Coordinates of C-alpha atoms and ligand atoms in Angstrom, one line a residue:
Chain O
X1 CA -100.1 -91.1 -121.3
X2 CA -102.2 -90.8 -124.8
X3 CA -102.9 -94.2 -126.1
X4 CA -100.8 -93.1 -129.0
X5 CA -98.1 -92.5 -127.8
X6 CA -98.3 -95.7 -125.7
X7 CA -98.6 -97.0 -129.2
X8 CA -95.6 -95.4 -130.2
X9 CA -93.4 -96.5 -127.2
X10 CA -94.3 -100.2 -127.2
X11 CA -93.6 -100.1 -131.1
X12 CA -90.4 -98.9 -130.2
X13 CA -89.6 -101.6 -128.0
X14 CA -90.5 -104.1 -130.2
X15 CA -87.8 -102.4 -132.7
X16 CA -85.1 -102.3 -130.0
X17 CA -86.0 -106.0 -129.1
X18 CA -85.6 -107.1 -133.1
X19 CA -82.2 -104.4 -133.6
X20 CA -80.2 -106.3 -130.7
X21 CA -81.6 -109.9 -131.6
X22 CA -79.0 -111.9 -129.8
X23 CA -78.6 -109.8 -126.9
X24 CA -82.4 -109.8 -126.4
X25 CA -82.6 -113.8 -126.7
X26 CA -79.8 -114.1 -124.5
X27 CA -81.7 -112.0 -121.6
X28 CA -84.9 -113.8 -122.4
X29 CA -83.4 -117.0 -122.2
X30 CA -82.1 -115.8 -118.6
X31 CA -85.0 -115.2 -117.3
X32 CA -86.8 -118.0 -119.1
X33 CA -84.0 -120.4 -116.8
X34 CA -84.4 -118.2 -113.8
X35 CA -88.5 -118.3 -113.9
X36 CA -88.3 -121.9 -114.7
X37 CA -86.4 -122.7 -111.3
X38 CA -88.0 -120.3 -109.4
X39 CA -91.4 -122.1 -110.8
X40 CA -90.2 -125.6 -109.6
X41 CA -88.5 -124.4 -106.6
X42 CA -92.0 -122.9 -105.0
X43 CA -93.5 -125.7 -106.2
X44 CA -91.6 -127.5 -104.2
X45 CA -91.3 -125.3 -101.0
X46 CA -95.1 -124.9 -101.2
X47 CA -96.0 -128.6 -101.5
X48 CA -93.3 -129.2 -98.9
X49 CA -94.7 -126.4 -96.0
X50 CA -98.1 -127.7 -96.8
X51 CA -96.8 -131.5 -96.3
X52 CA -95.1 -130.1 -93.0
X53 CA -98.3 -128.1 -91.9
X54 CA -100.1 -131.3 -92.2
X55 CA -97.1 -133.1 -90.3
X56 CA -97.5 -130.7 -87.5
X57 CA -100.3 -131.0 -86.6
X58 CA -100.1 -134.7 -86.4
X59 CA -96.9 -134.0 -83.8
X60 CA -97.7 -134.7 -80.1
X61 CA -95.5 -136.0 -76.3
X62 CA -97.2 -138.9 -75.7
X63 CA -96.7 -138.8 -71.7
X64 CA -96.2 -142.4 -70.0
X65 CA -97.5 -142.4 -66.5
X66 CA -96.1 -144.3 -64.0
X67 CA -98.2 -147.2 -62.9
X68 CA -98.0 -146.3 -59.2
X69 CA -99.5 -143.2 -59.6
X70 CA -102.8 -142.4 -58.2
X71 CA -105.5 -140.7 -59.5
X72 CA -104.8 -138.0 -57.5
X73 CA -101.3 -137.3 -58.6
X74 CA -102.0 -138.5 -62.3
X75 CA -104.1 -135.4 -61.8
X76 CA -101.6 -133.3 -60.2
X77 CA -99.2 -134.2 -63.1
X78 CA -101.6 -133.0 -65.6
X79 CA -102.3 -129.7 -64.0
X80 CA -98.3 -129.6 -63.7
X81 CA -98.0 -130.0 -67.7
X82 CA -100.8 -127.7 -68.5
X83 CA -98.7 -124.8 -66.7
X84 CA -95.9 -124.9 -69.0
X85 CA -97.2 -122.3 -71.7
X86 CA -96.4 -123.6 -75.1
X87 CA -98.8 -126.3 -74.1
X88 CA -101.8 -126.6 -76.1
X89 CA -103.7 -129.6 -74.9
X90 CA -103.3 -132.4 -72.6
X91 CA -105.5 -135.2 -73.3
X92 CA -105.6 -138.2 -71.0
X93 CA -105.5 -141.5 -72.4
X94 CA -105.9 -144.9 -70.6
X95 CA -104.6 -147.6 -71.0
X96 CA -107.3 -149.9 -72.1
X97 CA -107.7 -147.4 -75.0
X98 CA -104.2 -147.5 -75.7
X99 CA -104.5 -151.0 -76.5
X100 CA -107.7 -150.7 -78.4
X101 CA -106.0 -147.9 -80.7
X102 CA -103.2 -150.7 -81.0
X103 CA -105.5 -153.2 -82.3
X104 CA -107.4 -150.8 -84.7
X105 CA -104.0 -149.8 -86.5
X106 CA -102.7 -152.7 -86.5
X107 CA -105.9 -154.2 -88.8
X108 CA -105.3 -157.9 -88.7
X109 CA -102.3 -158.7 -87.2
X110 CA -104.2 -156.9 -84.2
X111 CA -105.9 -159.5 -83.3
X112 CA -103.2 -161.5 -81.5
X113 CA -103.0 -158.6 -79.2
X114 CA -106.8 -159.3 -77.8
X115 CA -105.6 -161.9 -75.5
X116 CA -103.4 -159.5 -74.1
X117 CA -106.7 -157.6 -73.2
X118 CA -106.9 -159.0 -69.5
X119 CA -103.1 -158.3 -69.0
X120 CA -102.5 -154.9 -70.6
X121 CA -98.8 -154.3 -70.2
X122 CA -99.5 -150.2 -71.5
X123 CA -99.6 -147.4 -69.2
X124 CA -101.9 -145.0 -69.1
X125 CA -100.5 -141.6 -70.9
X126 CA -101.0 -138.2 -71.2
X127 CA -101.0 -136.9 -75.3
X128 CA -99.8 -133.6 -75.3
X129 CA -100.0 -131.2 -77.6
X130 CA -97.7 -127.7 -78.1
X131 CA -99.3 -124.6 -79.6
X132 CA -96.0 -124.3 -82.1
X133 CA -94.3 -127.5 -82.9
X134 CA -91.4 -126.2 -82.9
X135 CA -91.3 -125.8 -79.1
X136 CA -92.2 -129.5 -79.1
X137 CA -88.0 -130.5 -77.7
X138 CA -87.5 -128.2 -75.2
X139 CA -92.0 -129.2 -73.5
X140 CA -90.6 -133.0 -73.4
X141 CA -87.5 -132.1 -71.7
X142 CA -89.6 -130.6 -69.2
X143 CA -92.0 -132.8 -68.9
X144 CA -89.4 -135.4 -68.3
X145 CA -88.1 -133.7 -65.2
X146 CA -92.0 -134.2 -63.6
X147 CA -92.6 -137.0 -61.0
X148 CA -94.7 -139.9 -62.1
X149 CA -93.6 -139.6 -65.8
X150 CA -92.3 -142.9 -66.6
X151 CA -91.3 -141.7 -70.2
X152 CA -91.8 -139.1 -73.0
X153 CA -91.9 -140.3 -76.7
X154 CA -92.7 -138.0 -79.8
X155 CA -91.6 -138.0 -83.3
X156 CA -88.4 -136.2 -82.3
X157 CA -86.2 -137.8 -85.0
X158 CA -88.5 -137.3 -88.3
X159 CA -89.7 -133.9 -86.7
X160 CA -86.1 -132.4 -86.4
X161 CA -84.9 -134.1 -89.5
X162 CA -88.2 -132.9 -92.0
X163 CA -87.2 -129.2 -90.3
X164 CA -83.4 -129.0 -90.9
X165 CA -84.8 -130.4 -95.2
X166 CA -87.2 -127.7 -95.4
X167 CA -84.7 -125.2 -93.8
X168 CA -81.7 -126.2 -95.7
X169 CA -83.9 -127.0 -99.2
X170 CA -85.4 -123.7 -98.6
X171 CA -82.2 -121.4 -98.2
X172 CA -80.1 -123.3 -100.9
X173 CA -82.7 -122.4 -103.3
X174 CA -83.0 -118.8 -102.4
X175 CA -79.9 -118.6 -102.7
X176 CA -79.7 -119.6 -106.3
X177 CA -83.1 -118.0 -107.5
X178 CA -81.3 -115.0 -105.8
X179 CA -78.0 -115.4 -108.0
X180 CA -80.1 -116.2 -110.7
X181 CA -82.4 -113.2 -110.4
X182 CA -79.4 -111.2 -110.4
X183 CA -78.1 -112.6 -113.6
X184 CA -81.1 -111.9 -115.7
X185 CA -81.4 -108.7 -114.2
X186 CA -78.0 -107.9 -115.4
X187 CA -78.8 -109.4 -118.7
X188 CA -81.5 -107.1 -119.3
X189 CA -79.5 -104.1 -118.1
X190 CA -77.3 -105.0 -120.7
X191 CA -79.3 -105.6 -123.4
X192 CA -81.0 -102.4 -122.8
X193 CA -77.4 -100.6 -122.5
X194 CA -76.8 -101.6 -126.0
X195 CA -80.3 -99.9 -127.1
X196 CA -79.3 -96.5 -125.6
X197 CA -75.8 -96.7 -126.9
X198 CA -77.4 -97.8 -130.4
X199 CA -79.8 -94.8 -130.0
X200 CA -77.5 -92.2 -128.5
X201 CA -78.0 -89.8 -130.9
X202 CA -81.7 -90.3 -131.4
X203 CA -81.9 -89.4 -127.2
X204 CA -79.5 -86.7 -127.7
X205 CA -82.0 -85.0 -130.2
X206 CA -84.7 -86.0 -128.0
X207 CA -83.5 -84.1 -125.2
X208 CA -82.4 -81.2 -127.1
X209 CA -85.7 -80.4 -128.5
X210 CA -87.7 -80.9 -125.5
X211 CA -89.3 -84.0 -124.8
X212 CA -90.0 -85.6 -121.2
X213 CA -87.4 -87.7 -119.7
X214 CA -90.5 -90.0 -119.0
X215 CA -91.1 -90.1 -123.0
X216 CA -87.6 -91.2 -123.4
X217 CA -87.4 -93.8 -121.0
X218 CA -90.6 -95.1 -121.4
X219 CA -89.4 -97.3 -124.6
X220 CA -87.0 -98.7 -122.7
X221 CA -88.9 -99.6 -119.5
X222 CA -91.2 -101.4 -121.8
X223 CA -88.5 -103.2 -123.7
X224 CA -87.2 -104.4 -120.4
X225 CA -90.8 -105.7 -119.7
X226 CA -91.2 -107.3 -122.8
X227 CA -88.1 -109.2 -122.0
X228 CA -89.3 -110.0 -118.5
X229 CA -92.6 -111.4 -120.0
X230 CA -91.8 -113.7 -122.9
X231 CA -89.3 -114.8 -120.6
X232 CA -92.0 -116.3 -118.4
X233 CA -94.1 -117.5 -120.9
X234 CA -91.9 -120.9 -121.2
X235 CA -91.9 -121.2 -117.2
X236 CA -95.5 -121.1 -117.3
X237 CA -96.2 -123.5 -119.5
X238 CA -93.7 -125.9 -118.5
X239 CA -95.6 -125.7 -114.9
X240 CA -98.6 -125.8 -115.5
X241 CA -98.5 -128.8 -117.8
X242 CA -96.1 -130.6 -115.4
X243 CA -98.0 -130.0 -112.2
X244 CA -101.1 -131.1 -113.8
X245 CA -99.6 -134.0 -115.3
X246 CA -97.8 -134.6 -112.2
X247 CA -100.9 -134.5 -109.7
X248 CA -102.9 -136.8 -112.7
X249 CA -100.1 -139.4 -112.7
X250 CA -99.9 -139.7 -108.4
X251 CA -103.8 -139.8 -108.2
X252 CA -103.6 -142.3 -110.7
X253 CA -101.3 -144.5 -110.2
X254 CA -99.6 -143.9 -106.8
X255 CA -102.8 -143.4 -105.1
X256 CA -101.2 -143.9 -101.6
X257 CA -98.6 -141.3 -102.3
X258 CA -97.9 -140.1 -98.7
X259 CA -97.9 -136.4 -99.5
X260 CA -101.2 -135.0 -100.8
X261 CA -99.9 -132.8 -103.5
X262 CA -101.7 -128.8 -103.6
X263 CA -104.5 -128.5 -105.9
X264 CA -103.8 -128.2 -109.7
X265 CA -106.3 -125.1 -109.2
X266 CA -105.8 -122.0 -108.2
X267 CA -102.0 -123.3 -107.0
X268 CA -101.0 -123.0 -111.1
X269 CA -102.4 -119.9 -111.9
X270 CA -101.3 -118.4 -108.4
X271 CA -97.9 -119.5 -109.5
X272 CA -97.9 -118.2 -113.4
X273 CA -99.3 -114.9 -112.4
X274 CA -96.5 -114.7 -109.8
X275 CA -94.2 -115.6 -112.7
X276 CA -95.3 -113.3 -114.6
X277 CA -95.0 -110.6 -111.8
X278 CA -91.4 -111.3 -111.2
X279 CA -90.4 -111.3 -115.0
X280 CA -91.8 -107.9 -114.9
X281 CA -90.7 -106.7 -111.9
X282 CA -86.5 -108.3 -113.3
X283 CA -87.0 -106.1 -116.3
X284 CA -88.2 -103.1 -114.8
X285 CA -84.9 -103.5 -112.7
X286 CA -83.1 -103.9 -115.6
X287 CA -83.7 -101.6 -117.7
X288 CA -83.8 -98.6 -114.9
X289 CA -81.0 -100.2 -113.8
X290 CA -79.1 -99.2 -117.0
X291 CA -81.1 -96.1 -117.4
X292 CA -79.5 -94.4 -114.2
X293 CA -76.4 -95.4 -115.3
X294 CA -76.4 -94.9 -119.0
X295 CA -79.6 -92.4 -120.0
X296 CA -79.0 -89.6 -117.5
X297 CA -82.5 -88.1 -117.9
Chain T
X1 CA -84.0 -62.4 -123.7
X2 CA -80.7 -63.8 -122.4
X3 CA -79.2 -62.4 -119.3
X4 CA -75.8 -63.4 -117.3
X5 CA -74.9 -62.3 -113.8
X6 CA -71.6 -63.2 -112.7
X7 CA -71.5 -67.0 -114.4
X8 CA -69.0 -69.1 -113.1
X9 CA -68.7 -72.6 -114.9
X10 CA -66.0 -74.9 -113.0
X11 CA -66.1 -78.7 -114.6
X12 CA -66.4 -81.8 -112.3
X13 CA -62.5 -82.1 -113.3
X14 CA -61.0 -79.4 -111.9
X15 CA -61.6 -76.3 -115.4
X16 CA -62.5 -73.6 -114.9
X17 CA -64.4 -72.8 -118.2
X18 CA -66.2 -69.7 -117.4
X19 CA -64.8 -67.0 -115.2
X20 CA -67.7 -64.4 -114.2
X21 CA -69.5 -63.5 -117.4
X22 CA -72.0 -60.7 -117.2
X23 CA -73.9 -59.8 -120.7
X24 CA -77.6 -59.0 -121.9
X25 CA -78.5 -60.0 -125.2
X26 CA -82.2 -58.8 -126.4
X27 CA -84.9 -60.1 -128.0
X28 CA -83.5 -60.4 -132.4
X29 CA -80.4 -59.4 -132.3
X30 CA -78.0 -61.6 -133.8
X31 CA -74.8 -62.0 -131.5
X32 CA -71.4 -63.8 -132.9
X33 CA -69.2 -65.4 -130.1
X34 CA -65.6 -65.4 -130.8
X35 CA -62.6 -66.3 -129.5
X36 CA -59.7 -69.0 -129.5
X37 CA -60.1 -72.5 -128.7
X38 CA -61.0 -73.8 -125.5
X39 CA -61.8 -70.0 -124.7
X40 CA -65.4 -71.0 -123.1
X41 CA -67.4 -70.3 -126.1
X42 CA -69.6 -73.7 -126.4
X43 CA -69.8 -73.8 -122.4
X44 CA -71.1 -70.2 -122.8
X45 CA -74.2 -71.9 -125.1
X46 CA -74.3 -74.7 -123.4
X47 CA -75.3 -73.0 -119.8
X48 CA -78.3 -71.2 -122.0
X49 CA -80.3 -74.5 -122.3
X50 CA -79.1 -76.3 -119.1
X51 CA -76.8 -79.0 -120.7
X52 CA -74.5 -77.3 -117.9
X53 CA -75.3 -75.9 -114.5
X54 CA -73.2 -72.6 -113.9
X55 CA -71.4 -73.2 -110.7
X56 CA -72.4 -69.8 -109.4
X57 CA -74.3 -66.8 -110.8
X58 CA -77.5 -65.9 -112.6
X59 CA -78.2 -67.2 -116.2
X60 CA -82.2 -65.7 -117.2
X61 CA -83.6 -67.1 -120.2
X62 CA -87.0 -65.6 -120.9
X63 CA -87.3 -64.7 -117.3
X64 CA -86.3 -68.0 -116.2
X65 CA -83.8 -68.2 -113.9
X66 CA -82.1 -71.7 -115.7
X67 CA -79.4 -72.4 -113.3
X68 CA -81.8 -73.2 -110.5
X69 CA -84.4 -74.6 -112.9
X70 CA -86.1 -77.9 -112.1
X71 CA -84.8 -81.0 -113.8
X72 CA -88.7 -81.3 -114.5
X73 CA -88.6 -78.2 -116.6
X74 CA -85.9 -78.3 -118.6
X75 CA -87.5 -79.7 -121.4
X76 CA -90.0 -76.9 -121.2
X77 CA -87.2 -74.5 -121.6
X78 CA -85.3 -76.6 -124.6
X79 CA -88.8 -76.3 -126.2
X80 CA -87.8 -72.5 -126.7
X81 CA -84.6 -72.8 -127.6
X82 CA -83.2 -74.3 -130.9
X83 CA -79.8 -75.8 -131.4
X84 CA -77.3 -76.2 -134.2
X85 CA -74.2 -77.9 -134.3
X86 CA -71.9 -78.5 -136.3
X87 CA -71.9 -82.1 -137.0
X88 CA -75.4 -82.1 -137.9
X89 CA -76.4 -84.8 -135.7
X90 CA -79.4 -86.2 -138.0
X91 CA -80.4 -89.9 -137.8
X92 CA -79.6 -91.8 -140.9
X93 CA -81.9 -94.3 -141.2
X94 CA -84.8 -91.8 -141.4
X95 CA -85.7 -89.4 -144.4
X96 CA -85.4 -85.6 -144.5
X97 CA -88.6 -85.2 -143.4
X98 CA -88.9 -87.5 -140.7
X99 CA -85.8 -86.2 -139.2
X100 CA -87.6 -82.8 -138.9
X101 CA -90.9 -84.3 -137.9
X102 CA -88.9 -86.3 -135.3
X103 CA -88.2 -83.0 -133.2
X104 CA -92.6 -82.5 -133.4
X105 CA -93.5 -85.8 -132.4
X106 CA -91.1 -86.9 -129.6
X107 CA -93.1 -83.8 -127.9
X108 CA -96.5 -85.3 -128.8
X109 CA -97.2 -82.7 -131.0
X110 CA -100.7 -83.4 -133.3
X111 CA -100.0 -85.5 -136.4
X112 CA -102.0 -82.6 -138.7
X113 CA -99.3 -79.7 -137.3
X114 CA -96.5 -81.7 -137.2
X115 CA -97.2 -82.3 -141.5
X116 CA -97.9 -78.3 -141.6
X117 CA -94.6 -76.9 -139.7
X118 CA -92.5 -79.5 -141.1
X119 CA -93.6 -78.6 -144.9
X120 CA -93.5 -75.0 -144.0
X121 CA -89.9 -74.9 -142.7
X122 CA -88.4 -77.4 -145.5
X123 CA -89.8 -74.6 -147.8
X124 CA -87.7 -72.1 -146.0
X125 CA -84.6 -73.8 -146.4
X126 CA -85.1 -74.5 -149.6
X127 CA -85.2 -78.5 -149.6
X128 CA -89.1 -79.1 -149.8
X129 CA -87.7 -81.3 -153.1
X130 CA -85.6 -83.7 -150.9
X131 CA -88.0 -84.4 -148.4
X132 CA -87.8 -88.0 -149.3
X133 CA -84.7 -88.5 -148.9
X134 CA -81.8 -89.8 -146.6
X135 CA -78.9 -87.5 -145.3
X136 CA -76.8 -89.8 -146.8
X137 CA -77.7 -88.4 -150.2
X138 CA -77.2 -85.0 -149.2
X139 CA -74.6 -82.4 -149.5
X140 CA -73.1 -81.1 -146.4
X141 CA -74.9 -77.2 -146.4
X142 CA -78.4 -79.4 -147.3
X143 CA -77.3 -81.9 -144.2
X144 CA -76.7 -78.8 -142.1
X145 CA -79.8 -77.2 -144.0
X146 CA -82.3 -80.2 -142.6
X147 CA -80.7 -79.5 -138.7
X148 CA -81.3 -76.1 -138.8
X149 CA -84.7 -76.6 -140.2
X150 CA -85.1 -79.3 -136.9
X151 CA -83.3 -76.5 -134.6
X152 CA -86.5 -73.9 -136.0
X153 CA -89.5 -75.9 -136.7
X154 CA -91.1 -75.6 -133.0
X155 CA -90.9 -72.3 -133.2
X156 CA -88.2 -71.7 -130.9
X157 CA -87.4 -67.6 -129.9
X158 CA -83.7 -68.3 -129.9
X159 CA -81.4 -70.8 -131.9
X160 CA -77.9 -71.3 -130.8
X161 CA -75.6 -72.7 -133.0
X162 CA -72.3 -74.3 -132.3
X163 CA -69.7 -73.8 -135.1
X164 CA -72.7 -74.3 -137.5
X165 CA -70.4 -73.9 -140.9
X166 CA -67.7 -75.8 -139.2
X167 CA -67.5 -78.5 -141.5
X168 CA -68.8 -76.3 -144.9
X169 CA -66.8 -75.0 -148.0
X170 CA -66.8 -71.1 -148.2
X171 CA -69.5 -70.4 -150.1
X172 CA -72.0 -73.4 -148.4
X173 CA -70.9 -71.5 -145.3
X174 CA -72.6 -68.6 -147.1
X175 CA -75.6 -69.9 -148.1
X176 CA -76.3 -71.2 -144.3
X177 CA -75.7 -67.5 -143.4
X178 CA -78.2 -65.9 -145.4
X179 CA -80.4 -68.7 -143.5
X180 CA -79.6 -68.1 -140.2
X181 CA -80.4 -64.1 -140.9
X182 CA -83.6 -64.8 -142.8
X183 CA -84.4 -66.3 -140.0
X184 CA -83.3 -63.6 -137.2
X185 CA -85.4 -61.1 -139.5
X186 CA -88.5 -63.3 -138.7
X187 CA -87.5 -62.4 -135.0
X188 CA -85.5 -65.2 -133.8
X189 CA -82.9 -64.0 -131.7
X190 CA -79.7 -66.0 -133.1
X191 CA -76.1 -66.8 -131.4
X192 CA -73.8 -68.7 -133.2
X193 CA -70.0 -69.7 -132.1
X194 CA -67.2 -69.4 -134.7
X195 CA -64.0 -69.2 -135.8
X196 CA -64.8 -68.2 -139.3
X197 CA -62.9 -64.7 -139.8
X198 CA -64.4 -64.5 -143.2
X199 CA -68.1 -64.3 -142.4
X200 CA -67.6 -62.2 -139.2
X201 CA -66.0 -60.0 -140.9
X202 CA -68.0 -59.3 -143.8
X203 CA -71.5 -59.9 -142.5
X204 CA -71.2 -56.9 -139.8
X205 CA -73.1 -58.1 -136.4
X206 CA -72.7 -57.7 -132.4
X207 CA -69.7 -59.5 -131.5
X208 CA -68.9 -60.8 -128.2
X209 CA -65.0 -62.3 -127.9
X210 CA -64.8 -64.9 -125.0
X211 CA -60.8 -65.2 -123.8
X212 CA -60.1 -67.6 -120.7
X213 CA -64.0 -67.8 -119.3
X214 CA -64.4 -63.9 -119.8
X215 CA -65.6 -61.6 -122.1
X216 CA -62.7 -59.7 -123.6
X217 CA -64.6 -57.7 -126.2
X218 CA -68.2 -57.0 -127.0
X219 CA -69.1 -54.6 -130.2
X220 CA -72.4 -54.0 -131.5
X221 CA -70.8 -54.3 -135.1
X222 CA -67.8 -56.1 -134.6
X223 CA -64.6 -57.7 -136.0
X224 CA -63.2 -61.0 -135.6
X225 CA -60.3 -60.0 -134.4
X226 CA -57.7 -62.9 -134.6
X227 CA -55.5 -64.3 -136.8
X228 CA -56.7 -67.8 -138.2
Ligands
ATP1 N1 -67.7 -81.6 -120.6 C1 -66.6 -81.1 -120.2 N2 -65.9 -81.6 -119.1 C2 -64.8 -81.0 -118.7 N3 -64.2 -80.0 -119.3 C3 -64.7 -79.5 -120.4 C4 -66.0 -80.0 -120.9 N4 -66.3 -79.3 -122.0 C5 -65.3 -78.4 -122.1 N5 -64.4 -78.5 -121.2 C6 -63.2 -77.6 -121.0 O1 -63.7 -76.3 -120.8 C7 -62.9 -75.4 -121.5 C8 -63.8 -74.6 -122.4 O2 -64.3 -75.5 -123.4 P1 -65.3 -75.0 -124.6 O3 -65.7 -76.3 -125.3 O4 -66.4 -74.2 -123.9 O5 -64.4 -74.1 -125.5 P2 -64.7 -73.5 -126.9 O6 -64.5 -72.1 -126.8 O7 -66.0 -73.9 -127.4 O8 -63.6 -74.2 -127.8 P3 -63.6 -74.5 -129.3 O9 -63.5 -73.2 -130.0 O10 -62.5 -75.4 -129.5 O11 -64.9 -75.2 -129.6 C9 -61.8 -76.2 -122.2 O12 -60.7 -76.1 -121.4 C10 -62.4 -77.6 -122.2 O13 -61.4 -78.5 -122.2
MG2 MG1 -66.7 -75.1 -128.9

C-alpha cells in the first residue's frame, strides 16, 4: 500500500471513530476494562507460577528409616527407591545431621537441643526428590509400601492446597478474560457496524466504480485497531505504575514478604506490549467480524 | 462488447428473473431496454457488472467471461463500466466536485489527473459553475447531471443506466438525453432501462423489450410498445 493512501485510510478511521463518538467510547471503555483485568490477572498468574516454581523445587519425601536397619538394607532400600522412575534424587541423610540442621534453623532456641546430641532420638532418612512435583503423592505412597521405611513426610497439605489455588485462580480467570474478550470484541463489531451502515452509500459507490475490496475495508480494520489500542493505553499505565509501586512498597517496607515478586523490568514492558497485542488482535476481530457479516466485499 | 448466451438468473428466493437471454450488443450503439415492471430489466444490467452471478450461461464483457470472473477482478471490470441510477446515489456532505473526484481517488488514481478528468467531465455536463457546491443545492437533472459525470469520468467503454430520468420532469428528462447521446457519439456504448414511452419514442434507438426473463422484442429502431 502507498503511504498515501495509508494516509488516507487512517484519516478515515479517525473520522469514523469521531462520527460514532459514543459507540466508539463505549468499545474503548470495553476493552480498556477487559485489558485492565487481563493486566492484573497475569500479573497475578505469573507471580503466582513463579512463587510455585520456586515452591517446587523446595518439595521433597523426607524418608524415615527404620532404626533396625542395617547398612546393608538401608542400602537396599535406597537402590529400591531409586527404581521407581519419577525419582530424581535420593540423598541420604543421617541422623546426627538431622539434628545439626535442627539446631541451625532453629537459631537460638536450638540450643536446648545440644544436650540431646548424645541421645539423638532422629532417624536417619532418605530426602527424596521427584523429577515433576506433581508426581510427588503417588512416589510416597510407594515408598511407604518399602520395608525398613518407618515413615514418609512431605509437604503434602500446602503442596496440594497451593495446586488446587493456582488451578482454580487460573481457570476462573480465563474464564472471565474470555467472556470479557468476547464482549469487547462484540463491542467493536458493533461500533464498526454502525460505520458501514453510516457509510453505506459511500461503499456502494466505492464498489461500483472499482476500487479493491482491500481499499474498502482497510478504514475499517484500522478503526477497529485504533479502538483496540487506546483501549490499552489505560491498562498499561495503570500496570506499570502499580507493579512498580507495588514491588517499591514490599522491598521497602515488607522486606520479608514470603513471595519474591518478578522484576519491575522486562515483566512490565513484556506485559504492556502483550497488551497492546491483544487490543489489536480484539479489534481486528471486530471489525472483520462485522465486515463478513455487514461489508460483503 | 456485451454478449449473452443462454442467461439464466434464478434469486436465492426462489425468482426466476431471467429466463435464457441470448443478445450481442456492439461496441457504440445505444440500446433501450424495455418492458413492464418486474420484467427482468435491472437484473439484465445488473449481471453486466457482476452485482449478480447468472445462474447458468455465458455473460462476455469485453471478452471477459463475467459470470465465472474472480471476485479479485471484479473491480477491474467495474473500472470499465459506468453506472447510473436513478436515485443519484451522491454523498451529501461532499461538494460537486468531490463527489466526482471521489470515483478517481477510491482507485488511487494521481491527485494531478484526478483535477484534470474531473474539470474536463463537469464541463461536459455543463456544471463546471457548481463545482462548489452541495447536491443539496441542486436541481434534480444537475443531481442526476453530477452521477452521470461520476458514472463517465474514468473513462468507462460502457455506462448502464437504471431508469436514469426516473425521478425528472419531461423536459429535464430531455436534457439528460442529449447527454447520454453526446456521450455515445464519443464512443461510449450506452444502455439505459426505462419506462419513459415519450423519449423511446421520439429519440429513435435499438430497442430490446424484456417480458418474464426473455427477450420479447429487439429492433434496431424501435418503439416502446406499451401503454403507460
Ligand atoms: N435482489 C433480489 N432478490 C430477489 N429477487 C429479486 C431481486 N431483485 C429483483 N428481484 C426479482 O426479480 C424480478 C425481476 O426484477 P427486476 O428488478 O430485474 O425487474 P425490472 O424489470 O427492473 O423492474 P422495474 O421496471 O420495476 O425496475 C422481480 O420479480 C423481482 O422481484
Ligand atoms: Mg428495474
Amino acid at each position: 500500500m502507498k503511504i498515501k493512501t495509508f494516509g488516507r485510510h487512517s484519516k478515515e478511521a479517525f473520522k469514523n471513530i469521531g462520527r460514532n463518538g459514543w459507540m466508539s467510547f463505549a468499545s474503548i471503555s470495553a476493552v480498556t476494562v477487559t485489558l485492565l483485568l487481563v493486566g492484573v490477572f497475569l500479573t497475578l498468574v505469573l507471580n503466582l507460577n513463579a512463587f510455585g516454581d520456586q515452591l517446587e523445587e523446595d518439595v521433597e519425601i523426607r524418608t524415615f528409616i527404620d532404626l533396625t536397619a542395617e547398612k546393608e538394607q538401608q542400602d537396599e532400600l535406597k537402590a529400591k527407591i531409586e527404581n521407581i522412575s519419577e525419582v530424581e534424587s535420593v540423598t541420604f541423610q543421617s541422623k546426627e545431621e538431622g539434628l545439626d540442621n535442627l539446631i541451625d534453623n532453629l537459631g537460638d532456641q536450638g540450643e536446648v537441643f545440644e544436650s540431646l546430641k548424645d541421645e539423638n532420638p532422629l532417624s536417619d532418612e532418605f530426602v527424596v526428590k521427584t523429577s515433576d512435583p506433581q508426581d510427588i503423592n503417588r512416589v510416597a505412597d510407594q515408598i511407604k509400601q518399602f520395608e525398613y521405611v518407618e515413615n514418609v513426610e512431605f509437604g503434602q497439605e500446602t503442596v496440594n492446597r497451593l495446586f488446587k489455588v493456582l488451578e482454580i485462580s487460573r481457570n476462573v480467570g480465563l474464564g472471565l478474560v474470555i467472556g470479557l474478550l468476547f464482549t469487547a470484541m462484540f463491542l467493536i463489531s458493533n461500533t464498526i457496524k454502525l460505520t458501514i451502515v453510516a457509510r453505506r452509500t459511500e461503499i456502494e459507490i466505492m464498489k461500483l466504480v472499482g476500487a479493491t475490496n482491500w481499499f474498502i475495508r482497510w478504514p475499517f480494520l484500522i478503526e477497529g485497531v485504533l479502538i483496540g489500542i487506546f483501549g490499552a493505553l489505560i491498562p498499561i499505565g495503570v500496570l506499570i505504575y502499580g507493579y512498580y509501586f507495588l514491588t517499591d512498597l514490599i522491598s521497602t517496607r515488607y522486606p520479608t514478604f514470603f513471595i519474591d515478586l518478578l522484576p519491575v523490568t522486562p515483566f512490565v514492558y513484556q506485559l504492556a506490549a502483550l497488551l497492546v497485542v491483544l487490543g489489536v488482535i480484539i479489534g481486528v476481530w471486530g471489525s472483520l467480524t462485522s465486515m463478513r457479516k455487514f461489508l460483503k466485499v | 462488447m456485451i454478449e449473452m448466451n443462454d442467461v439464466w438468473k434464478t434469486y436465492k428466493n426462489g425468482i426466476k428473473a431471467i429466463n435464457g437471454i441470448d443478445v450481442k450488443i456492439n461496441k457504440g450503439e445505444f440500446v433501450y431496454i424495455v418492458g413492464p415492471s418486474g420484467a427482468g430489466k435491472s437484473t439484465f444490467m445488473r449481471m453486466m457488472y457482476r452485482e449478480e452471478k447468472p445462474t447458468s450461461g455465458k455473460i462476455i464483457i469485453n471478452g471477459k467471461d463475467v459470470g465465472k470472473m474472480k471476485n479479485k477482478n471484479v473491480p477491474k471490470l467495474r473500472r470499465d463500466i459506468g453506472v447510473v441510477f436513478q436515485d443519484f446515489k451522491l454523498l451529501p456532505k461532499l461538494t460537486v466536485y468531490e463527489n466526482v473526484a471521489f470515483a478517481l481517488e477510491v482507485i488511487e488514481e494521481n491527485k494531478t489527473v484526478i483535477r484534470k478528468r474531473v474539470m474536463d467531465v463537469l464541463s461536459l455536463v455543463n456544471l463546471k459553475n457548481k463545482a462548489r457546491f452541495l447536491p443539496d443545492e441542486l436541481s434534480g437533472g444537475e443531481q442526476q447531471r453530477v452521477s452521470i459525470a461520476r458514472a463517465i469520468v474514468n473513462n468507462p467503454v460502457i455506462l448502464l443506466t437504471d431508469e436514469p430520468t426516473g425521478n425528472l420532469d419531461p423536459d429535464t428528462a430531455w436534457e439528460i438525453m442529449n447527454l447520454l447521446d453526446e456521450i455515445n457519439n464519443r464512443g461510449t456504448t450506452v444502455l439505459m432501462a426505462t419506462h419513459n414511452k415519450d423519449i423511446v419514442n421520439s429519440f429513435r434507438k435499438r430497442v430490446i423489450a424484456i417480458e418474464d426473463g426473455l427477450i420479447s422484442r429487439d429492433e434496431a429502431r424501435g418503439e416502446y410498445g406499451y401503454e403507460d
